[in-house]
């Protein structure tokens, strides 16, 4: 009788260890599945996020004006030549009026060859925008002296610390301004924006040539509070990747410096609409979770 009880106890312990082993095995398989998914699937399925932006300041001739935003490509991290060309094809199907690149075309931890710069230029040159293409630097881009040449060869206008008036079938322009990356810059963002604000303050006093709607491009969204942001109706930023790895009910797990206060998709700051792209590539680690890479399409409307 005692032997039987001992055998049953031994069998019960064996069954318990089997259950523990199965649970551990399941957890290991689950964790491995999440890692593989976040590395190879979640980084490759590119979304197109379409957003309607309504503002009464927009001239009626610009109703339906389409802006496509690219950001944080971090070329050769998870976006390579083939992926970039597919992104360009997606953009051209949208028939944008303007295309904006809000920084981090390159990745500071990646080594590039001359053919990489050529491949990027050839791909971005194929983007067809009816009015124009504009770019600013991100904090990764400033490491590369080739950035300006690549942007020029791609048919983009370098909008770092300057502005331009946009005309579309109208005598009434809208203004687009850009500011270069501020994260490691010794120059104050207010000083960099001074030429733009000098123009804005002067032109508003004149009826002829004045604009009614203004767009700002910046890379690190937190710096918007360091300038007179209320002068802009719409601000487009990048850098945050929306945290890159997000968890349900929690959101972003880690956000970079320069995107600690503003890192989600949309904020209304005293009437200025701030939209932040979650980017196309990856930074620091090549993983995404609950946060697929995206191209943003904004439709400007008067009502």
PDB file of C-alpha atoms in Angstrom:
ATOM      1  CA  UNK A   1       0.000   0.000   0.000  1.00  0.00           C
ATOM      2  CA  UNK A   2       2.825   2.363   0.906  1.00  0.00           C
ATOM      3  CA  UNK A   3       4.614   1.527  -2.351  1.00  0.00           C
ATOM      4  CA  UNK A   4       1.454   2.339  -4.314  1.00  0.00           C
ATOM      5  CA  UNK A   5       1.104   5.728  -2.621  1.00  0.00           C
ATOM      6  CA  UNK A   6       4.773   6.438  -3.270  1.00  0.00           C
ATOM      7  CA  UNK A   7       4.317   5.582  -6.962  1.00  0.00           C
ATOM      8  CA  UNK A   8       1.243   7.812  -7.205  1.00  0.00           C
ATOM      9  CA  UNK A   9       3.110  10.673  -5.534  1.00  0.00           C
ATOM     10  CA  UNK A  10       6.062  10.191  -7.862  1.00  0.00           C
ATOM     11  CA  UNK A  11       3.723  10.128 -10.874  1.00  0.00           C
ATOM     12  CA  UNK A  12       1.964  13.267  -9.608  1.00  0.00           C
ATOM     13  CA  UNK A  13       5.311  15.083  -9.304  1.00  0.00           C
ATOM     14  CA  UNK A  14       6.302  13.918 -12.775  1.00  0.00           C
ATOM     15  CA  UNK A  15       3.022  15.201 -14.209  1.00  0.00           C
ATOM     16  CA  UNK A  16       3.544  18.564 -12.464  1.00  0.00           C
ATOM     17  CA  UNK A  17       7.028  18.942 -13.951  1.00  0.00           C
ATOM     18  CA  UNK A  18       5.614  18.032 -17.344  1.00  0.00           C
ATOM     19  CA  UNK A  19       3.039  20.813 -17.028  1.00  0.00           C
ATOM     20  CA  UNK A  20       5.701  23.315 -15.962  1.00  0.00           C
ATOM     21  CA  UNK A  21       7.905  22.282 -18.883  1.00  0.00           C
ATOM     22  CA  UNK A  22       4.994  22.671 -21.305  1.00  0.00           C
ATOM     23  CA  UNK A  23       4.219  26.144 -19.962  1.00  0.00           C
ATOM     24  CA  UNK A  24       7.868  27.188 -20.284  1.00  0.00           C
ATOM     25  CA  UNK A  25       8.025  25.773 -23.800  1.00  0.00           C
ATOM     26  CA  UNK A  26       4.835  27.619 -24.770  1.00  0.00           C
ATOM     27  CA  UNK A  27       6.212  30.879 -23.371  1.00  0.00           C
ATOM     28  CA  UNK A  28       9.488  30.443 -25.238  1.00  0.00           C
ATOM     29  CA  UNK A  29       7.658  29.752 -28.504  1.00  0.00           C
ATOM     30  CA  UNK A  30       5.385  32.759 -27.903  1.00  0.00           C
ATOM     31  CA  UNK A  31       8.302  35.089 -27.160  1.00  0.00           C
ATOM     32  CA  UNK A  32      10.215  33.818 -30.186  1.00  0.00           C
ATOM     33  CA  UNK A  33       7.109  34.345 -32.338  1.00  0.00           C
ATOM     34  CA  UNK A  34       6.689  37.931 -31.107  1.00  0.00           C
ATOM     35  CA  UNK A  35      10.360  38.689 -31.776  1.00  0.00           C
ATOM     36  CA  UNK A  36      10.234  37.229 -35.293  1.00  0.00           C
ATOM     37  CA  UNK A  37       6.942  39.004 -36.052  1.00  0.00           C
ATOM     38  CA  UNK A  38       8.175  42.378 -34.782  1.00  0.00           C
ATOM     39  CA  UNK A  39      11.428  42.007 -36.724  1.00  0.00           C
ATOM     40  CA  UNK A  40      10.330  40.702 -40.115  1.00  0.00           C
ATOM     41  CA  UNK A  41       6.577  41.211 -40.529  1.00  0.00           C
ATOM     42  CA  UNK A  42       5.708  44.310 -38.513  1.00  0.00           C
ATOM     43  CA  UNK A  43       8.559  46.249 -40.127  1.00  0.00           C
ATOM     44  CA  UNK A  44       7.629  45.346 -43.697  1.00  0.00           C
ATOM     45  CA  UNK A  45       3.855  45.903 -43.915  1.00  0.00           C
ATOM     46  CA  UNK A  46       3.535  49.599 -44.782  1.00  0.00           C
ATOM     47  CA  UNK A  47       0.273  51.373 -44.044  1.00  0.00           C
ATOM     48  CA  UNK A  48      -1.123  54.464 -45.724  1.00  0.00           C
ATOM     49  CA  UNK A  49      -2.763  56.696 -43.135  1.00  0.00           C
ATOM     50  CA  UNK A  50      -5.167  59.215 -44.644  1.00  0.00           C
ATOM     51  CA  UNK A  51      -6.044  62.218 -42.488  1.00  0.00           C
ATOM     52  CA  UNK A  52      -8.466  65.051 -43.182  1.00  0.00           C
ATOM     53  CA  UNK A  53      -7.257  68.433 -41.907  1.00  0.00           C
ATOM     54  CA  UNK A  54      -9.971  71.094 -41.769  1.00  0.00           C
ATOM     55  CA  UNK A  55      -9.158  74.773 -41.349  1.00  0.00           C
ATOM     56  CA  UNK A  56     -11.128  77.884 -42.289  1.00  0.00           C
ATOM     57  CA  UNK A  57      -7.903  79.799 -43.013  1.00  0.00           C
ATOM     58  CA  UNK A  58      -7.213  77.602 -46.025  1.00  0.00           C
ATOM     59  CA  UNK A  59      -7.981  79.449 -49.299  1.00  0.00           C
ATOM     60  CA  UNK A  60     -10.894  77.837 -51.116  1.00  0.00           C
ATOM     61  CA  UNK A  61      -8.695  77.047 -54.151  1.00  0.00           C
ATOM     62  CA  UNK A  62      -6.681  74.689 -51.934  1.00  0.00           C
ATOM     63  CA  UNK A  63      -9.670  72.631 -50.796  1.00  0.00           C
ATOM     64  CA  UNK A  64      -8.597  69.003 -51.360  1.00  0.00           C
ATOM     65  CA  UNK A  65      -4.889  69.872 -51.456  1.00  0.00           C
ATOM     66  CA  UNK A  66      -2.919  66.647 -50.826  1.00  0.00           C
ATOM     67  CA  UNK A  67       0.250  66.435 -48.763  1.00  0.00           C
ATOM     68  CA  UNK A  68       2.207  63.194 -48.487  1.00  0.00           C
ATOM     69  CA  UNK A  69       4.619  62.947 -45.572  1.00  0.00           C
ATOM     70  CA  UNK A  70       7.609  60.610 -45.432  1.00  0.00           C
ATOM     71  CA  UNK A  71       9.704  60.436 -42.297  1.00  0.00           C
ATOM     72  CA  UNK A  72      12.407  58.422 -40.556  1.00  0.00           C
ATOM     73  CA  UNK A  73      13.269  56.121 -43.443  1.00  0.00           C
ATOM     74  CA  UNK A  74      16.616  55.205 -41.842  1.00  0.00           C
ATOM     75  CA  UNK A  75      17.710  53.696 -45.128  1.00  0.00           C
ATOM     76  CA  UNK A  76      19.298  50.234 -44.917  1.00  0.00           C
ATOM     77  CA  UNK A  77      17.871  49.429 -41.483  1.00  0.00           C
ATOM     78  CA  UNK A  78      14.579  47.826 -42.506  1.00  0.00           C
ATOM     79  CA  UNK A  79      13.969  49.922 -45.648  1.00  0.00           C
ATOM     80  CA  UNK A  80      16.221  48.952 -48.556  1.00  0.00           C
ATOM     81  CA  UNK A  81      16.289  49.722 -52.274  1.00  0.00           C
ATOM     82  CA  UNK A  82      13.357  47.462 -53.153  1.00  0.00           C
ATOM     83  CA  UNK A  83      11.198  48.728 -50.295  1.00  0.00           C
ATOM     84  CA  UNK A  84      11.972  52.373 -51.125  1.00  0.00           C
ATOM     85  CA  UNK A  85      10.942  51.901 -54.743  1.00  0.00           C
ATOM     86  CA  UNK A  86       7.661  50.323 -53.624  1.00  0.00           C
ATOM     87  CA  UNK A  87       7.061  53.299 -51.326  1.00  0.00           C
ATOM     88  CA  UNK A  88       7.565  55.644 -54.286  1.00  0.00           C
ATOM     89  CA  UNK A  89       5.031  53.660 -56.314  1.00  0.00           C
ATOM     90  CA  UNK A  90       2.496  53.957 -53.484  1.00  0.00           C
ATOM     91  CA  UNK A  91       3.055  57.710 -53.293  1.00  0.00           C
ATOM     92  CA  UNK A  92       2.579  58.274 -57.004  1.00  0.00           C
ATOM     93  CA  UNK A  93      -0.746  56.440 -56.908  1.00  0.00           C
ATOM     94  CA  UNK A  94      -1.947  59.067 -54.414  1.00  0.00           C
ATOM     95  CA  UNK A  95      -1.220  61.898 -56.886  1.00  0.00           C
ATOM     96  CA  UNK A  96       0.049  64.324 -54.204  1.00  0.00           C
ATOM     97  CA  UNK A  97       0.315  68.069 -54.609  1.00  0.00           C
ATOM     98  CA  UNK A  98       3.379  68.219 -52.380  1.00  0.00           C
ATOM     99  CA  UNK A  99       5.585  65.621 -50.711  1.00  0.00           C
ATOM    100  CA  UNK A 100       7.488  66.415 -47.523  1.00  0.00           C
ATOM    101  CA  UNK A 101      10.350  64.497 -45.938  1.00  0.00           C
ATOM    102  CA  UNK A 102      10.613  65.344 -42.251  1.00  0.00           C
ATOM    103  CA  UNK A 103      14.056  63.979 -41.460  1.00  0.00           C
ATOM    104  CA  UNK A 104      16.189  60.891 -40.873  1.00  0.00           C
ATOM    105  CA  UNK A 105      16.535  59.727 -44.425  1.00  0.00           C
ATOM    106  CA  UNK A 106      19.802  58.169 -43.230  1.00  0.00           C
ATOM    107  CA  UNK A 107      20.762  56.253 -40.099  1.00  0.00           C
ATOM    108  CA  UNK A 108      23.810  57.364 -38.123  1.00  0.00           C
ATOM    109  CA  UNK A 109      24.726  53.794 -37.145  1.00  0.00           C
ATOM    110  CA  UNK A 110      24.750  52.564 -40.749  1.00  0.00           C
ATOM    111  CA  UNK A 111      27.664  52.684 -43.148  1.00  0.00           C
ATOM    112  CA  UNK A 112      26.756  53.772 -46.692  1.00  0.00           C
ATOM    113  CA  UNK A 113      28.466  53.245 -50.013  1.00  0.00           C
ATOM    114  CA  UNK A 114      28.298  55.628 -52.968  1.00  0.00           C
ATOM    115  CA  UNK A 115      25.816  53.337 -54.705  1.00  0.00           C
ATOM    116  CA  UNK A 116      23.452  53.692 -51.710  1.00  0.00           C
ATOM    117  CA  UNK A 117      23.295  57.460 -52.193  1.00  0.00           C
ATOM    118  CA  UNK A 118      22.709  56.921 -55.920  1.00  0.00           C
ATOM    119  CA  UNK A 119      19.931  54.393 -55.274  1.00  0.00           C
ATOM    120  CA  UNK A 120      18.174  56.757 -52.861  1.00  0.00           C
ATOM    121  CA  UNK A 121      18.402  59.705 -55.262  1.00  0.00           C
ATOM    122  CA  UNK A 122      17.116  57.671 -58.211  1.00  0.00           C
ATOM    123  CA  UNK A 123      14.176  56.357 -56.202  1.00  0.00           C
ATOM    124  CA  UNK A 124      13.119  59.683 -54.667  1.00  0.00           C
ATOM    125  CA  UNK A 125      13.554  61.442 -58.019  1.00  0.00           C
ATOM    126  CA  UNK A 126      10.685  59.304 -59.347  1.00  0.00           C
ATOM    127  CA  UNK A 127       8.241  60.806 -56.855  1.00  0.00           C
ATOM    128  CA  UNK A 128       5.764  62.876 -58.830  1.00  0.00           C
ATOM    129  CA  UNK A 129       4.289  65.840 -56.939  1.00  0.00           C
ATOM    130  CA  UNK A 130       2.334  68.424 -58.916  1.00  0.00           C
ATOM    131  CA  UNK A 131       3.534  71.431 -56.883  1.00  0.00           C
ATOM    132  CA  UNK A 132       6.783  70.495 -55.144  1.00  0.00           C
ATOM    133  CA  UNK A 133       8.878  68.292 -52.871  1.00  0.00           C
ATOM    134  CA  UNK A 134      10.456  69.569 -49.637  1.00  0.00           C
ATOM    135  CA  UNK A 135      12.884  68.123 -47.103  1.00  0.00           C
ATOM    136  CA  UNK A 136      14.510  68.920 -43.772  1.00  0.00           C
ATOM    137  CA  UNK A 137      17.236  67.131 -41.818  1.00  0.00           C
ATOM    138  CA  UNK A 138      16.729  64.777 -38.904  1.00  0.00           C
ATOM    139  CA  UNK A 139      19.235  64.225 -36.123  1.00  0.00           C
ATOM    140  CA  UNK A 140      20.687  61.201 -37.958  1.00  0.00           C
ATOM    141  CA  UNK A 141      21.087  63.078 -41.242  1.00  0.00           C
ATOM    142  CA  UNK A 142      23.435  65.716 -39.856  1.00  0.00           C
ATOM    143  CA  UNK A 143      26.232  63.139 -39.712  1.00  0.00           C
ATOM    144  CA  UNK A 144      26.241  62.872 -43.506  1.00  0.00           C
ATOM    145  CA  UNK A 145      27.623  65.614 -45.733  1.00  0.00           C
ATOM    146  CA  UNK A 146      25.990  63.767 -48.644  1.00  0.00           C
ATOM    147  CA  UNK A 147      22.484  64.632 -47.406  1.00  0.00           C
ATOM    148  CA  UNK A 148      22.228  67.943 -49.244  1.00  0.00           C
ATOM    149  CA  UNK A 149      23.468  66.435 -52.520  1.00  0.00           C
ATOM    150  CA  UNK A 150      21.069  63.497 -52.288  1.00  0.00           C
ATOM    151  CA  UNK A 151      18.146  65.837 -51.578  1.00  0.00           C
ATOM    152  CA  UNK A 152      19.068  68.074 -54.517  1.00  0.00           C
ATOM    153  CA  UNK A 153      19.536  65.118 -56.883  1.00  0.00           C
ATOM    154  CA  UNK A 154      16.165  63.770 -55.763  1.00  0.00           C
ATOM    155  CA  UNK A 155      14.375  66.917 -56.905  1.00  0.00           C
ATOM    156  CA  UNK A 156      13.549  68.033 -53.362  1.00  0.00           C
ATOM    157  CA  UNK A 157      13.866  71.586 -52.082  1.00  0.00           C
ATOM    158  CA  UNK A 158      16.079  71.903 -49.017  1.00  0.00           C
ATOM    159  CA  UNK A 159      13.800  73.710 -46.572  1.00  0.00           C
ATOM    160  CA  UNK A 160      16.209  73.786 -43.619  1.00  0.00           C
ATOM    161  CA  UNK A 161      15.717  77.072 -41.720  1.00  0.00           C
ATOM    162  CA  UNK A 162      13.880  78.762 -44.563  1.00  0.00           C
ATOM    163  CA  UNK A 163      10.465  79.062 -46.191  1.00  0.00           C
ATOM    164  CA  UNK A 164       8.734  79.085 -49.558  1.00  0.00           C
ATOM    165  CA  UNK A 165       5.381  80.196 -50.933  1.00  0.00           C
ATOM    166  CA  UNK A 166       3.262  77.574 -52.661  1.00  0.00           C
ATOM    167  CA  UNK A 167       0.890  78.420 -55.483  1.00  0.00           C
ATOM    168  CA  UNK A 168      -1.717  76.060 -56.885  1.00  0.00           C
ATOM    169  CA  UNK A 169      -4.152  77.452 -59.462  1.00  0.00           C
ATOM    170  CA  UNK A 170      -4.464  80.566 -57.355  1.00  0.00           C
ATOM    171  CA  UNK A 171      -3.025  84.043 -56.781  1.00  0.00           C
ATOM    172  CA  UNK A 172      -3.295  83.320 -53.062  1.00  0.00           C
ATOM    173  CA  UNK A 173      -0.276  81.380 -51.809  1.00  0.00           C
ATOM    174  CA  UNK A 174       0.133  79.212 -48.761  1.00  0.00           C
ATOM    175  CA  UNK A 175       3.417  79.258 -46.854  1.00  0.00           C
ATOM    176  CA  UNK A 176       5.586  76.260 -46.025  1.00  0.00           C
ATOM    177  CA  UNK A 177       8.552  76.630 -43.668  1.00  0.00           C
ATOM    178  CA  UNK A 178      11.114  74.181 -42.357  1.00  0.00           C
ATOM    179  CA  UNK A 179      13.616  73.983 -39.526  1.00  0.00           C
ATOM    180  CA  UNK A 180      16.657  71.718 -39.399  1.00  0.00           C
ATOM    181  CA  UNK A 181      17.211  69.149 -36.657  1.00  0.00           C
ATOM    182  CA  UNK A 182      17.565  70.736 -33.232  1.00  0.00           C
ATOM    183  CA  UNK A 183      18.639  67.779 -31.109  1.00  0.00           C
ATOM    184  CA  UNK A 184      22.393  68.317 -31.277  1.00  0.00           C
ATOM    185  CA  UNK A 185      22.463  71.800 -32.770  1.00  0.00           C
ATOM    186  CA  UNK A 186      24.292  74.552 -30.932  1.00  0.00           C
ATOM    187  CA  UNK A 187      22.147  77.168 -32.661  1.00  0.00           C
ATOM    188  CA  UNK A 188      18.896  78.107 -30.960  1.00  0.00           C
ATOM    189  CA  UNK A 189      15.744  77.125 -32.859  1.00  0.00           C
ATOM    190  CA  UNK A 190      14.365  80.660 -32.447  1.00  0.00           C
ATOM    191  CA  UNK A 191      17.439  82.028 -34.214  1.00  0.00           C
ATOM    192  CA  UNK A 192      17.047  79.494 -37.014  1.00  0.00           C
ATOM    193  CA  UNK A 193      13.408  80.472 -37.455  1.00  0.00           C
ATOM    194  CA  UNK A 194      14.101  84.223 -37.401  1.00  0.00           C
ATOM    195  CA  UNK A 195      14.257  84.711 -41.224  1.00  0.00           C
ATOM    196  CA  UNK A 196      10.903  82.951 -41.564  1.00  0.00           C
ATOM    197  CA  UNK A 197       9.260  84.922 -38.773  1.00  0.00           C
ATOM    198  CA  UNK A 198      10.690  88.204 -40.080  1.00  0.00           C
ATOM    199  CA  UNK A 199       9.046  87.486 -43.407  1.00  0.00           C
ATOM    200  CA  UNK A 200       5.775  86.366 -41.828  1.00  0.00           C
ATOM    201  CA  UNK A 201       5.567  89.476 -39.670  1.00  0.00           C
ATOM    202  CA  UNK A 202       6.294  91.753 -42.635  1.00  0.00           C
ATOM    203  CA  UNK A 203       4.107  90.141 -45.281  1.00  0.00           C
ATOM    204  CA  UNK A 204       1.058  90.019 -43.027  1.00  0.00           C
ATOM    205  CA  UNK A 205       1.075  93.807 -43.042  1.00  0.00           C
ATOM    206  CA  UNK A 206       0.684  93.791 -46.815  1.00  0.00           C
ATOM    207  CA  UNK A 207      -2.457  92.755 -48.666  1.00  0.00           C
ATOM    208  CA  UNK A 208      -0.678  91.885 -51.892  1.00  0.00           C
ATOM    209  CA  UNK A 209       1.207  88.605 -51.735  1.00  0.00           C
ATOM    210  CA  UNK A 210      -0.036  87.743 -48.269  1.00  0.00           C
ATOM    211  CA  UNK A 211      -0.850  84.157 -47.310  1.00  0.00           C
ATOM    212  CA  UNK A 212      -3.674  82.829 -45.163  1.00  0.00           C
ATOM    213  CA  UNK A 213      -2.411  79.356 -44.286  1.00  0.00           C
ATOM    214  CA  UNK A 214       1.019  78.258 -43.016  1.00  0.00           C
ATOM    215  CA  UNK A 215       2.688  74.859 -42.670  1.00  0.00           C
ATOM    216  CA  UNK A 216       5.753  74.048 -40.556  1.00  0.00           C
ATOM    217  CA  UNK A 217       8.092  71.065 -41.002  1.00  0.00           C
ATOM    218  CA  UNK A 218      10.244  70.059 -38.038  1.00  0.00           C
ATOM    219  CA  UNK A 219      11.884  66.807 -37.048  1.00  0.00           C
ATOM    220  CA  UNK A 220      11.772  66.696 -33.247  1.00  0.00           C
ATOM    221  CA  UNK A 221       8.231  67.632 -32.168  1.00  0.00           C
ATOM    222  CA  UNK A 222       9.034  68.777 -28.624  1.00  0.00           C
ATOM    223  CA  UNK A 223      10.829  71.849 -30.001  1.00  0.00           C
ATOM    224  CA  UNK A 224       7.578  73.295 -31.313  1.00  0.00           C
ATOM    225  CA  UNK A 225       7.054  74.904 -27.905  1.00  0.00           C
ATOM    226  CA  UNK A 226      10.321  76.862 -28.330  1.00  0.00           C
ATOM    227  CA  UNK A 227       8.944  78.997 -31.170  1.00  0.00           C
ATOM    228  CA  UNK A 228       5.854  81.042 -32.003  1.00  0.00           C
ATOM    229  CA  UNK A 229       3.985  77.945 -33.149  1.00  0.00           C
ATOM    230  CA  UNK A 230       0.646  79.753 -33.187  1.00  0.00           C
ATOM    231  CA  UNK A 231       1.755  81.399 -36.439  1.00  0.00           C
ATOM    232  CA  UNK A 232       1.302  78.015 -38.147  1.00  0.00           C
ATOM    233  CA  UNK A 233      -1.953  76.254 -38.911  1.00  0.00           C
ATOM    234  CA  UNK A 234      -0.358  72.848 -39.469  1.00  0.00           C
ATOM    235  CA  UNK A 235       2.913  71.349 -38.213  1.00  0.00           C
ATOM    236  CA  UNK A 236       4.327  68.032 -39.424  1.00  0.00           C
ATOM    237  CA  UNK A 237       7.050  66.211 -37.477  1.00  0.00           C
ATOM    238  CA  UNK A 238       8.744  62.842 -37.155  1.00  0.00           C
ATOM    239  CA  UNK A 239      11.448  61.456 -34.860  1.00  0.00           C
ATOM    240  CA  UNK A 240       9.243  59.752 -32.254  1.00  0.00           C
ATOM    241  CA  UNK A 241       8.338  56.646 -34.312  1.00  0.00           C
ATOM    242  CA  UNK A 242       5.353  56.687 -31.910  1.00  0.00           C
ATOM    243  CA  UNK A 243       7.668  54.716 -29.646  1.00  0.00           C
ATOM    244  CA  UNK A 244       8.374  52.087 -32.352  1.00  0.00           C
ATOM    245  CA  UNK A 245       7.332  49.372 -29.871  1.00  0.00           C
ATOM    246  CA  UNK A 246       3.884  49.950 -28.383  1.00  0.00           C
ATOM    247  CA  UNK A 247       1.745  47.910 -26.007  1.00  0.00           C
ATOM    248  CA  UNK A 248      -2.066  47.757 -25.814  1.00  0.00           C
ATOM    249  CA  UNK A 249      -3.542  50.212 -23.269  1.00  0.00           C
ATOM    250  CA  UNK A 250      -0.023  51.509 -22.541  1.00  0.00           C
ATOM    251  CA  UNK A 251       1.164  52.949 -25.836  1.00  0.00           C
ATOM    252  CA  UNK A 252       4.778  53.883 -26.463  1.00  0.00           C
ATOM    253  CA  UNK A 253       7.280  51.954 -24.366  1.00  0.00           C
ATOM    254  CA  UNK A 254      10.312  54.186 -25.031  1.00  0.00           C
ATOM    255  CA  UNK A 255      10.473  57.558 -26.784  1.00  0.00           C
ATOM    256  CA  UNK A 256      13.634  59.440 -27.815  1.00  0.00           C
ATOM    257  CA  UNK A 257      14.861  62.779 -26.535  1.00  0.00           C
ATOM    258  CA  UNK A 258      13.057  65.471 -28.496  1.00  0.00           C
ATOM    259  CA  UNK A 259       9.824  63.472 -28.420  1.00  0.00           C
ATOM    260  CA  UNK A 260       9.125  63.080 -24.718  1.00  0.00           C
ATOM    261  CA  UNK A 261       6.113  65.391 -24.573  1.00  0.00           C
ATOM    262  CA  UNK A 262       4.782  64.935 -28.088  1.00  0.00           C
ATOM    263  CA  UNK A 263       5.151  61.435 -29.540  1.00  0.00           C
ATOM    264  CA  UNK A 264       1.703  60.202 -30.563  1.00  0.00           C
ATOM    265  CA  UNK A 265       0.036  60.849 -33.904  1.00  0.00           C
ATOM    266  CA  UNK A 266      -1.922  64.052 -33.256  1.00  0.00           C
ATOM    267  CA  UNK A 267      -2.039  67.023 -30.918  1.00  0.00           C
ATOM    268  CA  UNK A 268      -3.930  70.302 -31.065  1.00  0.00           C
ATOM    269  CA  UNK A 269      -1.727  72.933 -29.446  1.00  0.00           C
ATOM    270  CA  UNK A 270      -3.694  76.123 -28.947  1.00  0.00           C
ATOM    271  CA  UNK A 271      -5.228  75.771 -32.409  1.00  0.00           C
ATOM    272  CA  UNK A 272      -2.098  74.563 -34.226  1.00  0.00           C
ATOM    273  CA  UNK A 273      -2.576  71.037 -35.522  1.00  0.00           C
ATOM    274  CA  UNK A 274       0.552  68.942 -34.891  1.00  0.00           C
ATOM    275  CA  UNK A 275       0.813  65.594 -36.662  1.00  0.00           C
ATOM    276  CA  UNK A 276       3.707  63.229 -35.984  1.00  0.00           C
ATOM    277  CA  UNK A 277       4.623  60.442 -38.389  1.00  0.00           C
ATOM    278  CA  UNK A 278       5.481  57.037 -36.929  1.00  0.00           C
ATOM    279  CA  UNK A 279       8.102  56.667 -39.653  1.00  0.00           C
ATOM    280  CA  UNK A 280       9.013  54.037 -42.188  1.00  0.00           C
ATOM    281  CA  UNK A 281      12.280  52.560 -40.942  1.00  0.00           C
ATOM    282  CA  UNK A 282      13.610  51.691 -37.511  1.00  0.00           C
ATOM    283  CA  UNK A 283      16.156  53.287 -35.209  1.00  0.00           C
ATOM    284  CA  UNK A 284      18.381  51.771 -32.493  1.00  0.00           C
ATOM    285  CA  UNK A 285      16.765  48.341 -32.825  1.00  0.00           C
ATOM    286  CA  UNK A 286      15.127  46.813 -35.954  1.00  0.00           C
ATOM    287  CA  UNK A 287      11.778  45.966 -34.356  1.00  0.00           C
ATOM    288  CA  UNK A 288       8.227  47.289 -34.388  1.00  0.00           C
ATOM    289  CA  UNK A 289       5.224  46.097 -32.412  1.00  0.00           C
ATOM    290  CA  UNK A 290       1.612  47.305 -32.703  1.00  0.00           C
ATOM    291  CA  UNK A 291       3.061  50.121 -34.773  1.00  0.00           C
ATOM    292  CA  UNK A 292       3.413  49.375 -38.466  1.00  0.00           C
ATOM    293  CA  UNK A 293       5.452  51.786 -40.634  1.00  0.00           C
ATOM    294  CA  UNK A 294       3.352  54.371 -42.428  1.00  0.00           C
ATOM    295  CA  UNK A 295       3.086  56.871 -45.248  1.00  0.00           C
ATOM    296  CA  UNK A 296       0.863  59.798 -44.262  1.00  0.00           C
ATOM    297  CA  UNK A 297      -1.587  61.439 -46.654  1.00  0.00           C
ATOM    298  CA  UNK A 298      -3.157  64.706 -45.477  1.00  0.00           C
ATOM    299  CA  UNK A 299      -6.127  66.202 -47.307  1.00  0.00           C
ATOM    300  CA  UNK A 300      -6.532  69.889 -46.563  1.00  0.00           C
ATOM    301  CA  UNK A 301     -10.137  71.053 -46.533  1.00  0.00           C
ATOM    302  CA  UNK A 302     -11.917  74.290 -45.760  1.00  0.00           C
ATOM    303  CA  UNK A 303     -14.907  72.570 -44.089  1.00  0.00           C
TER     304      UNK A 303
END
